[in-house]
Amino acid sequence: MVRRIRSFAAAGAVACIATACAGLSIDLSRDVDYNTATDTVAALLSAVAANDQARVDSLTTHFDTPPPSPEALASLASYYGGLATSSTVAGPFLDDPEIAMNDIAGLRRYFDTVGALQQYEWDADAHALSLKFACIASDGPRCVNRLYFVFRDKVGDHPRVNMMIGVRNNPAWAKLWADLPNSHDLAPAAPAPAIEKALAQFAAPLGADVLETSTYTLSVIAHCPEGEVGCSNLTASLSNKQSGKKTSLTGSTYMAKCADRVTPCHLGFYDLKASGVSVRAYPDGQLEIQSPGLGDSSERGAWRN
């Protein structure tokens, strides 16, 4: 969680930070509408992906603001009808270090591990944006299944992200999120293509081999025992950097034969498929995509893991 007080278990304190970081008045971001909020988050995602510290600084508030005043906290408690306190006081992965909103490495720790974008939500009273993600079993309990953003308006010439809550994919975090007043008034909202495009830059799940080309990011996870020659249980995600579209695939490795033409020798390519899409990714960075109706494409990129 970003801009978290002490511990995520102090759920009431998290709600306080959401709208009272300036410590002078309750700023519920009345001038930040849904489109402005999604544009601001998309810009922040892109700035973090580009490691552009100056841009991240301009889009976020920092720890150099005064702490909330008692009057501000009392006003906020009244607005929310009382501050919740979580009944869950411990659980796995609640030790994420406290970070400032402009900490690129800390933000990337969340953006790199989100699941597939599932739903946009908007709190029309608090002017807060929530992105809900779908984590699958293979993503593990550190997969982030929600990012929640609160904003401050009238900071320079544009709004800034004032707080972000990241919720990981395990029951303890789900319970803590459900206990927060912030979670209570969210309603489904329209998709924001700018956010989808920005998130495509953070397409690599934990433990994945990642191929980056000019147009695509392909992340591949092998669900096979360490040291096994070849793997018939691959899951992968193909993200188009231009459109933001993400496609989930499954497949296997094709192993090239050694000189005896019998013994599997080394990886020939990843052979991946989804409905109507066929993908081959080679060790040298060549990516081949066949998609009936959309045409075929071939690009060369570079692997990272």
PDB file of C-alpha atoms in Angstrom:
ATOM      1  CA  MET A   1       0.000   0.000   0.000  1.00  0.00           C
ATOM      2  CA  VAL A   2       1.265   3.459  -0.842  1.00  0.00           C
ATOM      3  CA  ARG A   3       1.059   6.288   1.688  1.00  0.00           C
ATOM      4  CA  ARG A   4       0.130   3.823   4.408  1.00  0.00           C
ATOM      5  CA  ILE A   5       0.340   4.751   8.117  1.00  0.00           C
ATOM      6  CA  ARG A   6       2.341   2.241  10.174  1.00  0.00           C
ATOM      7  CA  SER A   7       0.510  -0.884   9.114  1.00  0.00           C
ATOM      8  CA  PHE A   8      -2.249  -1.843   6.704  1.00  0.00           C
ATOM      9  CA  ALA A   9      -3.967  -3.377   9.736  1.00  0.00           C
ATOM     10  CA  ALA A  10      -4.718   0.182  10.907  1.00  0.00           C
ATOM     11  CA  ALA A  11      -7.558   0.417   8.424  1.00  0.00           C
ATOM     12  CA  GLY A  12      -9.054   3.566   9.864  1.00  0.00           C
ATOM     13  CA  ALA A  13      -5.765   5.429   9.433  1.00  0.00           C
ATOM     14  CA  VAL A  14      -5.699   4.519   5.767  1.00  0.00           C
ATOM     15  CA  ALA A  15      -9.077   6.185   5.221  1.00  0.00           C
ATOM     16  CA  CYS A  16      -7.802   9.346   6.919  1.00  0.00           C
ATOM     17  CA  ILE A  17      -4.931   9.699   4.528  1.00  0.00           C
ATOM     18  CA  ALA A  18      -7.304   9.444   1.560  1.00  0.00           C
ATOM     19  CA  THR A  19      -8.701  12.948   1.836  1.00  0.00           C
ATOM     20  CA  ALA A  20      -6.783  14.822   4.515  1.00  0.00           C
ATOM     21  CA  CYS A  21      -3.106  14.639   3.566  1.00  0.00           C
ATOM     22  CA  ALA A  22      -2.711  18.408   3.538  1.00  0.00           C
ATOM     23  CA  GLY A  23      -3.789  18.558   7.175  1.00  0.00           C
ATOM     24  CA  LEU A  24      -5.501  21.920   6.602  1.00  0.00           C
ATOM     25  CA  SER A  25      -8.902  21.026   5.189  1.00  0.00           C
ATOM     26  CA  ILE A  26     -10.828  18.091   3.802  1.00  0.00           C
ATOM     27  CA  ASP A  27     -10.096  18.112   0.087  1.00  0.00           C
ATOM     28  CA  LEU A  28     -12.516  15.701  -1.585  1.00  0.00           C
ATOM     29  CA  SER A  29     -11.229  16.629  -5.046  1.00  0.00           C
ATOM     30  CA  ARG A  30     -14.510  18.218  -6.064  1.00  0.00           C
ATOM     31  CA  ASP A  31     -12.980  19.473  -9.322  1.00  0.00           C
ATOM     32  CA  VAL A  32     -11.649  16.044 -10.367  1.00  0.00           C
ATOM     33  CA  ASP A  33     -14.190  14.314 -12.580  1.00  0.00           C
ATOM     34  CA  TYR A  34     -13.967  10.748 -13.881  1.00  0.00           C
ATOM     35  CA  ASN A  35     -12.212  11.619 -17.147  1.00  0.00           C
ATOM     36  CA  THR A  36      -9.666  13.801 -15.361  1.00  0.00           C
ATOM     37  CA  ALA A  37      -9.013  11.034 -12.841  1.00  0.00           C
ATOM     38  CA  THR A  38      -8.450   8.354 -15.500  1.00  0.00           C
ATOM     39  CA  ASP A  39      -6.198  10.677 -17.523  1.00  0.00           C
ATOM     40  CA  THR A  40      -4.137  11.433 -14.401  1.00  0.00           C
ATOM     41  CA  VAL A  41      -3.711   7.750 -13.515  1.00  0.00           C
ATOM     42  CA  ALA A  42      -2.823   6.871 -17.117  1.00  0.00           C
ATOM     43  CA  ALA A  43      -0.175   9.600 -17.105  1.00  0.00           C
ATOM     44  CA  LEU A  44       1.236   8.326 -13.797  1.00  0.00           C
ATOM     45  CA  LEU A  45       1.411   4.743 -15.081  1.00  0.00           C
ATOM     46  CA  SER A  46       3.265   5.877 -18.205  1.00  0.00           C
ATOM     47  CA  ALA A  47       5.649   8.053 -16.193  1.00  0.00           C
ATOM     48  CA  VAL A  48       6.547   5.150 -13.892  1.00  0.00           C
ATOM     49  CA  ALA A  49       7.041   2.838 -16.887  1.00  0.00           C
ATOM     50  CA  ALA A  50       9.435   5.392 -18.399  1.00  0.00           C
ATOM     51  CA  ASN A  51      11.252   5.967 -15.062  1.00  0.00           C
ATOM     52  CA  ASP A  52      10.500   9.676 -15.483  1.00  0.00           C
ATOM     53  CA  GLN A  53      10.965  10.952 -11.918  1.00  0.00           C
ATOM     54  CA  ALA A  54      10.185  14.580 -12.744  1.00  0.00           C
ATOM     55  CA  ARG A  55       6.889  13.609 -14.334  1.00  0.00           C
ATOM     56  CA  VAL A  56       5.986  11.320 -11.395  1.00  0.00           C
ATOM     57  CA  ASP A  57       6.758  14.181  -8.993  1.00  0.00           C
ATOM     58  CA  SER A  58       4.428  16.476 -10.926  1.00  0.00           C
ATOM     59  CA  LEU A  59       1.571  13.950 -10.823  1.00  0.00           C
ATOM     60  CA  THR A  60       1.696  13.035  -7.116  1.00  0.00           C
ATOM     61  CA  THR A  61       1.719  14.556  -3.648  1.00  0.00           C
ATOM     62  CA  HIS A  62       4.692  13.849  -1.390  1.00  0.00           C
ATOM     63  CA  PHE A  63       5.592  13.337   2.246  1.00  0.00           C
ATOM     64  CA  ASP A  64       6.670  16.974   2.572  1.00  0.00           C
ATOM     65  CA  THR A  65       3.055  18.014   3.258  1.00  0.00           C
ATOM     66  CA  PRO A  66       2.025  18.511   6.905  1.00  0.00           C
ATOM     67  CA  PRO A  67       0.269  15.629   8.677  1.00  0.00           C
ATOM     68  CA  PRO A  68      -3.530  15.722   9.018  1.00  0.00           C
ATOM     69  CA  SER A  69      -4.832  18.011  11.753  1.00  0.00           C
ATOM     70  CA  PRO A  70      -7.208  16.676  14.436  1.00  0.00           C
ATOM     71  CA  GLU A  71      -9.938  18.900  12.965  1.00  0.00           C
ATOM     72  CA  ALA A  72      -9.386  17.376   9.512  1.00  0.00           C
ATOM     73  CA  LEU A  73      -9.597  13.852  10.890  1.00  0.00           C
ATOM     74  CA  ALA A  74     -12.785  14.668  12.789  1.00  0.00           C
ATOM     75  CA  SER A  75     -14.373  16.136   9.662  1.00  0.00           C
ATOM     76  CA  LEU A  76     -13.401  13.093   7.650  1.00  0.00           C
ATOM     77  CA  ALA A  77     -14.807  10.722  10.272  1.00  0.00           C
ATOM     78  CA  SER A  78     -18.083  12.619  10.119  1.00  0.00           C
ATOM     79  CA  TYR A  79     -18.128  12.456   6.308  1.00  0.00           C
ATOM     80  CA  TYR A  80     -17.602   8.681   6.275  1.00  0.00           C
ATOM     81  CA  GLY A  81     -19.923   8.065   9.225  1.00  0.00           C
ATOM     82  CA  GLY A  82     -17.063   6.971  11.467  1.00  0.00           C
ATOM     83  CA  LEU A  83     -13.697   5.458  10.702  1.00  0.00           C
ATOM     84  CA  ALA A  84     -13.597   1.683  10.390  1.00  0.00           C
ATOM     85  CA  THR A  85     -11.114  -0.452  12.234  1.00  0.00           C
ATOM     86  CA  SER A  86     -10.253  -3.798  10.699  1.00  0.00           C
ATOM     87  CA  SER A  87     -10.846  -6.943  12.690  1.00  0.00           C
ATOM     88  CA  THR A  88      -7.947  -8.556  10.820  1.00  0.00           C
ATOM     89  CA  VAL A  89      -4.674  -7.629  12.446  1.00  0.00           C
ATOM     90  CA  ALA A  90      -2.187  -9.922  10.718  1.00  0.00           C
ATOM     91  CA  GLY A  91      -1.746 -11.897   7.540  1.00  0.00           C
ATOM     92  CA  PRO A  92       0.702 -12.750   4.780  1.00  0.00           C
ATOM     93  CA  PHE A  93       2.493  -9.973   2.909  1.00  0.00           C
ATOM     94  CA  LEU A  94       1.258  -7.160   5.116  1.00  0.00           C
ATOM     95  CA  ASP A  95       4.896  -6.094   5.467  1.00  0.00           C
ATOM     96  CA  ASP A  96       5.101  -4.120   2.221  1.00  0.00           C
ATOM     97  CA  PRO A  97       7.321  -1.154   3.105  1.00  0.00           C
ATOM     98  CA  GLU A  98       5.777   2.258   3.507  1.00  0.00           C
ATOM     99  CA  ILE A  99       6.572   4.475   0.518  1.00  0.00           C
ATOM    100  CA  ALA A 100       5.899   7.972  -0.748  1.00  0.00           C
ATOM    101  CA  MET A 101       3.509   8.553  -3.640  1.00  0.00           C
ATOM    102  CA  ASN A 102       6.431   9.647  -5.849  1.00  0.00           C
ATOM    103  CA  ASP A 103       8.582   6.550  -5.184  1.00  0.00           C
ATOM    104  CA  ILE A 104       8.946   4.993  -8.652  1.00  0.00           C
ATOM    105  CA  ALA A 105      10.351   1.684  -7.385  1.00  0.00           C
ATOM    106  CA  GLY A 106       7.530   1.324  -4.873  1.00  0.00           C
ATOM    107  CA  LEU A 107       4.836   2.132  -7.422  1.00  0.00           C
ATOM    108  CA  ARG A 108       6.375  -0.260  -9.926  1.00  0.00           C
ATOM    109  CA  ARG A 109       6.200  -3.042  -7.318  1.00  0.00           C
ATOM    110  CA  TYR A 110       2.405  -2.792  -7.573  1.00  0.00           C
ATOM    111  CA  PHE A 111       2.013  -1.952 -11.269  1.00  0.00           C
ATOM    112  CA  ASP A 112       4.268  -4.861 -12.302  1.00  0.00           C
ATOM    113  CA  THR A 113       2.099  -7.407 -10.488  1.00  0.00           C
ATOM    114  CA  VAL A 114      -1.473  -6.498 -11.385  1.00  0.00           C
ATOM    115  CA  GLY A 115      -3.768  -9.147 -12.822  1.00  0.00           C
ATOM    116  CA  ALA A 116      -5.855  -8.717 -15.975  1.00  0.00           C
ATOM    117  CA  LEU A 117      -7.891  -5.502 -15.884  1.00  0.00           C
ATOM    118  CA  GLN A 118     -11.489  -6.463 -15.147  1.00  0.00           C
ATOM    119  CA  GLN A 119     -13.511  -3.412 -14.091  1.00  0.00           C
ATOM    120  CA  TYR A 120     -13.372   0.350 -13.552  1.00  0.00           C
ATOM    121  CA  GLU A 121     -15.142   1.793 -10.504  1.00  0.00           C
ATOM    122  CA  TRP A 122     -15.824   5.375  -9.424  1.00  0.00           C
ATOM    123  CA  ASP A 123     -16.883   6.924  -6.113  1.00  0.00           C
ATOM    124  CA  ALA A 124     -18.881   9.970  -7.208  1.00  0.00           C
ATOM    125  CA  ASP A 125     -18.881  11.491  -3.697  1.00  0.00           C
ATOM    126  CA  ALA A 126     -15.190  11.086  -2.836  1.00  0.00           C
ATOM    127  CA  HIS A 127     -14.104  11.420  -6.500  1.00  0.00           C
ATOM    128  CA  ALA A 128     -11.984   8.280  -6.157  1.00  0.00           C
ATOM    129  CA  LEU A 129     -11.035   5.821  -8.895  1.00  0.00           C
ATOM    130  CA  SER A 130     -10.682   2.062  -8.414  1.00  0.00           C
ATOM    131  CA  LEU A 131      -9.273  -0.440 -10.914  1.00  0.00           C
ATOM    132  CA  LYS A 132     -10.258  -4.053 -10.282  1.00  0.00           C
ATOM    133  CA  PHE A 133      -8.070  -6.851 -11.665  1.00  0.00           C
ATOM    134  CA  ALA A 134      -8.617 -10.599 -12.090  1.00  0.00           C
ATOM    135  CA  CYS A 135      -5.795 -12.691 -10.631  1.00  0.00           C
ATOM    136  CA  ILE A 136      -5.605 -16.361 -11.616  1.00  0.00           C
ATOM    137  CA  ALA A 137      -4.166 -19.133  -9.451  1.00  0.00           C
ATOM    138  CA  SER A 138      -0.818 -19.144 -11.231  1.00  0.00           C
ATOM    139  CA  ASP A 139      -0.356 -15.419 -10.449  1.00  0.00           C
ATOM    140  CA  GLY A 140       0.064 -16.264  -6.767  1.00  0.00           C
ATOM    141  CA  PRO A 141      -0.938 -14.342  -3.619  1.00  0.00           C
ATOM    142  CA  ARG A 142       1.244 -11.327  -4.439  1.00  0.00           C
ATOM    143  CA  CYS A 143      -0.800 -10.527  -7.522  1.00  0.00           C
ATOM    144  CA  VAL A 144      -2.499  -7.138  -7.123  1.00  0.00           C
ATOM    145  CA  ASN A 145      -6.250  -7.353  -7.703  1.00  0.00           C
ATOM    146  CA  ARG A 146      -7.158  -3.734  -6.941  1.00  0.00           C
ATOM    147  CA  LEU A 147      -5.620  -0.271  -7.218  1.00  0.00           C
ATOM    148  CA  TYR A 148      -7.557   2.580  -5.603  1.00  0.00           C
ATOM    149  CA  PHE A 149      -6.627   6.234  -6.235  1.00  0.00           C
ATOM    150  CA  VAL A 150      -7.625   9.431  -4.480  1.00  0.00           C
ATOM    151  CA  PHE A 151      -6.750  12.862  -5.885  1.00  0.00           C
ATOM    152  CA  ARG A 152      -6.050  16.433  -4.844  1.00  0.00           C
ATOM    153  CA  ASP A 153      -7.149  19.248  -7.098  1.00  0.00           C
ATOM    154  CA  LYS A 154      -5.700  22.759  -7.351  1.00  0.00           C
ATOM    155  CA  VAL A 155      -2.100  21.585  -6.908  1.00  0.00           C
ATOM    156  CA  GLY A 156      -0.261  23.559  -9.558  1.00  0.00           C
ATOM    157  CA  ASP A 157      -1.967  23.474 -12.941  1.00  0.00           C
ATOM    158  CA  HIS A 158      -3.379  19.944 -12.713  1.00  0.00           C
ATOM    159  CA  PRO A 159      -4.672  17.403 -10.163  1.00  0.00           C
ATOM    160  CA  ARG A 160      -2.321  14.957  -8.469  1.00  0.00           C
ATOM    161  CA  VAL A 161      -2.669  11.451  -7.066  1.00  0.00           C
ATOM    162  CA  ASN A 162      -2.887  11.959  -3.330  1.00  0.00           C
ATOM    163  CA  MET A 163      -3.010   8.320  -2.249  1.00  0.00           C
ATOM    164  CA  MET A 164      -3.022   4.841  -3.728  1.00  0.00           C
ATOM    165  CA  ILE A 165      -4.161   1.629  -2.049  1.00  0.00           C
ATOM    166  CA  GLY A 166      -2.934  -1.628  -3.570  1.00  0.00           C
ATOM    167  CA  VAL A 167      -4.760  -4.811  -2.515  1.00  0.00           C
ATOM    168  CA  ARG A 168      -3.048  -8.151  -3.020  1.00  0.00           C
ATOM    169  CA  ASN A 169      -4.687 -11.454  -3.899  1.00  0.00           C
ATOM    170  CA  ASN A 170      -5.107 -13.139  -0.536  1.00  0.00           C
ATOM    171  CA  PRO A 171      -7.900 -13.305   2.075  1.00  0.00           C
ATOM    172  CA  ALA A 172      -6.197 -11.114   4.678  1.00  0.00           C
ATOM    173  CA  TRP A 173      -5.823  -8.197   2.285  1.00  0.00           C
ATOM    174  CA  ALA A 174      -9.355  -8.713   0.955  1.00  0.00           C
ATOM    175  CA  LYS A 175     -10.707  -8.493   4.500  1.00  0.00           C
ATOM    176  CA  LEU A 176      -8.753  -5.341   5.257  1.00  0.00           C
ATOM    177  CA  TRP A 177      -9.980  -3.683   2.065  1.00  0.00           C
ATOM    178  CA  ALA A 178     -13.598  -4.630   2.794  1.00  0.00           C
ATOM    179  CA  ASP A 179     -13.278  -2.999   6.232  1.00  0.00           C
ATOM    180  CA  LEU A 180     -12.229   0.359   4.767  1.00  0.00           C
ATOM    181  CA  PRO A 181     -14.904   3.026   4.248  1.00  0.00           C
ATOM    182  CA  ASN A 182     -13.191   3.724   0.903  1.00  0.00           C
ATOM    183  CA  SER A 183     -14.551   0.441  -0.481  1.00  0.00           C
ATOM    184  CA  HIS A 184     -18.232   1.099   0.218  1.00  0.00           C
ATOM    185  CA  ASP A 185     -19.456   3.584  -2.395  1.00  0.00           C
ATOM    186  CA  LEU A 186     -17.794   2.433  -5.606  1.00  0.00           C
ATOM    187  CA  ALA A 187     -19.942   1.911  -8.697  1.00  0.00           C
ATOM    188  CA  PRO A 188     -19.032   0.416 -12.102  1.00  0.00           C
ATOM    189  CA  ALA A 189     -17.700   2.989 -14.565  1.00  0.00           C
ATOM    190  CA  ALA A 190     -16.857   3.202 -18.258  1.00  0.00           C
ATOM    191  CA  PRO A 191     -13.552   1.777 -19.551  1.00  0.00           C
ATOM    192  CA  ALA A 192     -10.679   4.202 -20.093  1.00  0.00           C
ATOM    193  CA  PRO A 193      -8.533   3.240 -23.117  1.00  0.00           C
ATOM    194  CA  ALA A 194      -5.673   5.472 -21.942  1.00  0.00           C
ATOM    195  CA  ILE A 195      -5.299   3.390 -18.775  1.00  0.00           C
ATOM    196  CA  GLU A 196      -5.393   0.123 -20.706  1.00  0.00           C
ATOM    197  CA  LYS A 197      -2.600   1.337 -22.984  1.00  0.00           C
ATOM    198  CA  ALA A 198      -0.514   2.457 -20.019  1.00  0.00           C
ATOM    199  CA  LEU A 199      -1.030  -0.812 -18.136  1.00  0.00           C
ATOM    200  CA  ALA A 200       0.220  -2.767 -21.154  1.00  0.00           C
ATOM    201  CA  GLN A 201       3.687  -1.523 -20.165  1.00  0.00           C
ATOM    202  CA  PHE A 202       3.396  -3.541 -16.934  1.00  0.00           C
ATOM    203  CA  ALA A 203       2.357  -6.857 -18.464  1.00  0.00           C
ATOM    204  CA  ALA A 204       4.885  -9.192 -16.865  1.00  0.00           C
ATOM    205  CA  PRO A 205       3.580 -11.426 -14.048  1.00  0.00           C
ATOM    206  CA  LEU A 206       5.889 -12.692 -11.332  1.00  0.00           C
ATOM    207  CA  GLY A 207       8.380 -15.334 -12.500  1.00  0.00           C
ATOM    208  CA  ALA A 208       7.754 -14.689 -16.186  1.00  0.00           C
ATOM    209  CA  ASP A 209      10.129 -14.578 -19.142  1.00  0.00           C
ATOM    210  CA  VAL A 210       9.270 -11.419 -21.042  1.00  0.00           C
ATOM    211  CA  LEU A 211       9.754 -10.598 -24.710  1.00  0.00           C
ATOM    212  CA  GLU A 212       9.528  -6.900 -25.596  1.00  0.00           C
ATOM    213  CA  THR A 213       9.058  -5.774 -29.211  1.00  0.00           C
ATOM    214  CA  SER A 214       8.085  -2.368 -30.560  1.00  0.00           C
ATOM    215  CA  THR A 215       4.393  -3.313 -30.561  1.00  0.00           C
ATOM    216  CA  TYR A 216       3.988  -6.189 -28.093  1.00  0.00           C
ATOM    217  CA  THR A 217       4.906  -7.422 -24.643  1.00  0.00           C
ATOM    218  CA  LEU A 218       4.751 -11.210 -24.290  1.00  0.00           C
ATOM    219  CA  SER A 219       5.154 -12.756 -20.835  1.00  0.00           C
ATOM    220  CA  VAL A 220       5.490 -16.530 -20.503  1.00  0.00           C
ATOM    221  CA  ILE A 221       5.365 -18.683 -17.361  1.00  0.00           C
ATOM    222  CA  ALA A 222       6.325 -22.363 -17.350  1.00  0.00           C
ATOM    223  CA  HIS A 223       4.334 -24.445 -14.838  1.00  0.00           C
ATOM    224  CA  CYS A 224       6.712 -27.405 -14.853  1.00  0.00           C
ATOM    225  CA  PRO A 225       9.304 -28.779 -12.379  1.00  0.00           C
ATOM    226  CA  GLU A 226      12.676 -27.054 -12.311  1.00  0.00           C
ATOM    227  CA  GLY A 227      15.144 -28.720 -14.660  1.00  0.00           C
ATOM    228  CA  GLU A 228      12.540 -30.549 -16.749  1.00  0.00           C
ATOM    229  CA  VAL A 229      13.421 -30.711 -20.448  1.00  0.00           C
ATOM    230  CA  GLY A 230      10.627 -28.959 -22.291  1.00  0.00           C
ATOM    231  CA  CYS A 231       7.292 -27.954 -20.792  1.00  0.00           C
ATOM    232  CA  SER A 232       3.761 -28.723 -21.938  1.00  0.00           C
ATOM    233  CA  ASN A 233       2.091 -26.404 -19.429  1.00  0.00           C
ATOM    234  CA  LEU A 234       2.723 -22.765 -20.332  1.00  0.00           C
ATOM    235  CA  THR A 235       0.535 -19.756 -19.649  1.00  0.00           C
ATOM    236  CA  ALA A 236       1.232 -16.456 -21.344  1.00  0.00           C
ATOM    237  CA  SER A 237      -0.086 -12.946 -21.797  1.00  0.00           C
ATOM    238  CA  LEU A 238       0.289 -10.949 -25.010  1.00  0.00           C
ATOM    239  CA  SER A 239      -0.248  -7.184 -24.658  1.00  0.00           C
ATOM    240  CA  ASN A 240      -0.507  -4.753 -27.549  1.00  0.00           C
ATOM    241  CA  LYS A 241       1.238  -1.536 -26.486  1.00  0.00           C
ATOM    242  CA  GLN A 242      -0.724   0.541 -28.985  1.00  0.00           C
ATOM    243  CA  SER A 243      -4.259  -0.650 -28.276  1.00  0.00           C
ATOM    244  CA  GLY A 244      -3.828  -1.881 -24.693  1.00  0.00           C
ATOM    245  CA  LYS A 245      -5.518  -5.195 -25.602  1.00  0.00           C
ATOM    246  CA  LYS A 246      -4.310  -8.166 -23.548  1.00  0.00           C
ATOM    247  CA  THR A 247      -4.722 -11.767 -24.740  1.00  0.00           C
ATOM    248  CA  SER A 248      -4.279 -14.807 -22.471  1.00  0.00           C
ATOM    249  CA  LEU A 249      -2.666 -17.838 -24.104  1.00  0.00           C
ATOM    250  CA  THR A 250      -1.643 -21.382 -23.218  1.00  0.00           C
ATOM    251  CA  GLY A 251       0.828 -23.691 -24.887  1.00  0.00           C
ATOM    252  CA  SER A 252       4.061 -25.638 -24.720  1.00  0.00           C
ATOM    253  CA  THR A 253       7.709 -25.484 -25.676  1.00  0.00           C
ATOM    254  CA  TYR A 254       8.976 -26.938 -28.934  1.00  0.00           C
ATOM    255  CA  MET A 255      12.395 -28.453 -28.301  1.00  0.00           C
ATOM    256  CA  ALA A 256      14.954 -28.517 -31.128  1.00  0.00           C
ATOM    257  CA  LYS A 257      16.704 -31.865 -31.559  1.00  0.00           C
ATOM    258  CA  CYS A 258      20.379 -32.491 -30.999  1.00  0.00           C
ATOM    259  CA  ALA A 259      22.681 -33.837 -33.730  1.00  0.00           C
ATOM    260  CA  ASP A 260      21.214 -37.350 -33.376  1.00  0.00           C
ATOM    261  CA  ARG A 261      17.821 -35.878 -34.393  1.00  0.00           C
ATOM    262  CA  VAL A 262      16.191 -37.720 -31.503  1.00  0.00           C
ATOM    263  CA  THR A 263      17.325 -36.168 -28.216  1.00  0.00           C
ATOM    264  CA  PRO A 264      15.711 -32.829 -27.224  1.00  0.00           C
ATOM    265  CA  CYS A 265      18.613 -30.399 -27.161  1.00  0.00           C
ATOM    266  CA  HIS A 266      17.471 -26.810 -26.629  1.00  0.00           C
ATOM    267  CA  LEU A 267      14.439 -24.557 -26.872  1.00  0.00           C
ATOM    268  CA  GLY A 268      13.259 -24.095 -30.438  1.00  0.00           C
ATOM    269  CA  PHE A 269      10.325 -21.778 -29.670  1.00  0.00           C
ATOM    270  CA  TYR A 270       7.335 -21.201 -27.431  1.00  0.00           C
ATOM    271  CA  ASP A 271       4.156 -22.402 -29.168  1.00  0.00           C
ATOM    272  CA  LEU A 272       1.170 -20.511 -27.738  1.00  0.00           C
ATOM    273  CA  LYS A 273      -2.490 -20.370 -28.689  1.00  0.00           C
ATOM    274  CA  ALA A 274      -5.755 -18.663 -27.830  1.00  0.00           C
ATOM    275  CA  SER A 275      -9.092 -18.525 -29.600  1.00  0.00           C
ATOM    276  CA  GLY A 276      -8.241 -17.434 -33.134  1.00  0.00           C
ATOM    277  CA  VAL A 277      -4.653 -16.487 -32.279  1.00  0.00           C
ATOM    278  CA  SER A 278      -1.409 -18.443 -32.725  1.00  0.00           C
ATOM    279  CA  VAL A 279       1.886 -17.134 -31.357  1.00  0.00           C
ATOM    280  CA  ARG A 280       5.453 -18.387 -31.709  1.00  0.00           C
ATOM    281  CA  ALA A 281       8.261 -16.774 -29.753  1.00  0.00           C
ATOM    282  CA  TYR A 282      11.893 -17.706 -30.465  1.00  0.00           C
ATOM    283  CA  PRO A 283      14.997 -17.474 -28.250  1.00  0.00           C
ATOM    284  CA  ASP A 284      16.524 -14.878 -30.579  1.00  0.00           C
ATOM    285  CA  GLY A 285      13.607 -12.502 -29.901  1.00  0.00           C
ATOM    286  CA  GLN A 286      11.585 -13.211 -33.031  1.00  0.00           C
ATOM    287  CA  LEU A 287       7.830 -12.997 -32.411  1.00  0.00           C
ATOM    288  CA  GLU A 288       5.357 -14.374 -34.937  1.00  0.00           C
ATOM    289  CA  ILE A 289       1.606 -13.838 -34.583  1.00  0.00           C
ATOM    290  CA  GLN A 290      -1.112 -15.373 -36.726  1.00  0.00           C
ATOM    291  CA  SER A 291      -4.634 -14.080 -36.277  1.00  0.00           C
ATOM    292  CA  PRO A 292      -7.339 -14.826 -38.853  1.00  0.00           C
ATOM    293  CA  GLY A 293      -9.173 -11.646 -39.730  1.00  0.00           C
ATOM    294  CA  LEU A 294      -6.404  -9.451 -38.332  1.00  0.00           C
ATOM    295  CA  GLY A 295      -3.555 -10.698 -40.495  1.00  0.00           C
ATOM    296  CA  ASP A 296      -0.121 -12.005 -39.596  1.00  0.00           C
ATOM    297  CA  SER A 297       2.733 -10.049 -38.036  1.00  0.00           C
ATOM    298  CA  SER A 298       6.392 -10.680 -37.282  1.00  0.00           C
ATOM    299  CA  GLU A 299       8.663  -8.553 -35.105  1.00  0.00           C
ATOM    300  CA  ARG A 300      12.016  -8.939 -33.404  1.00  0.00           C
ATOM    301  CA  GLY A 301      12.591  -7.809 -29.857  1.00  0.00           C
ATOM    302  CA  ALA A 302      14.605  -8.709 -26.755  1.00  0.00           C
ATOM    303  CA  TRP A 303      13.984 -11.059 -23.830  1.00  0.00           C
ATOM    304  CA  ARG A 304      14.217 -10.132 -20.166  1.00  0.00           C
ATOM    305  CA  ASN A 305      13.319 -12.023 -16.991  1.00  0.00           C
TER     306      ASN A 305
END
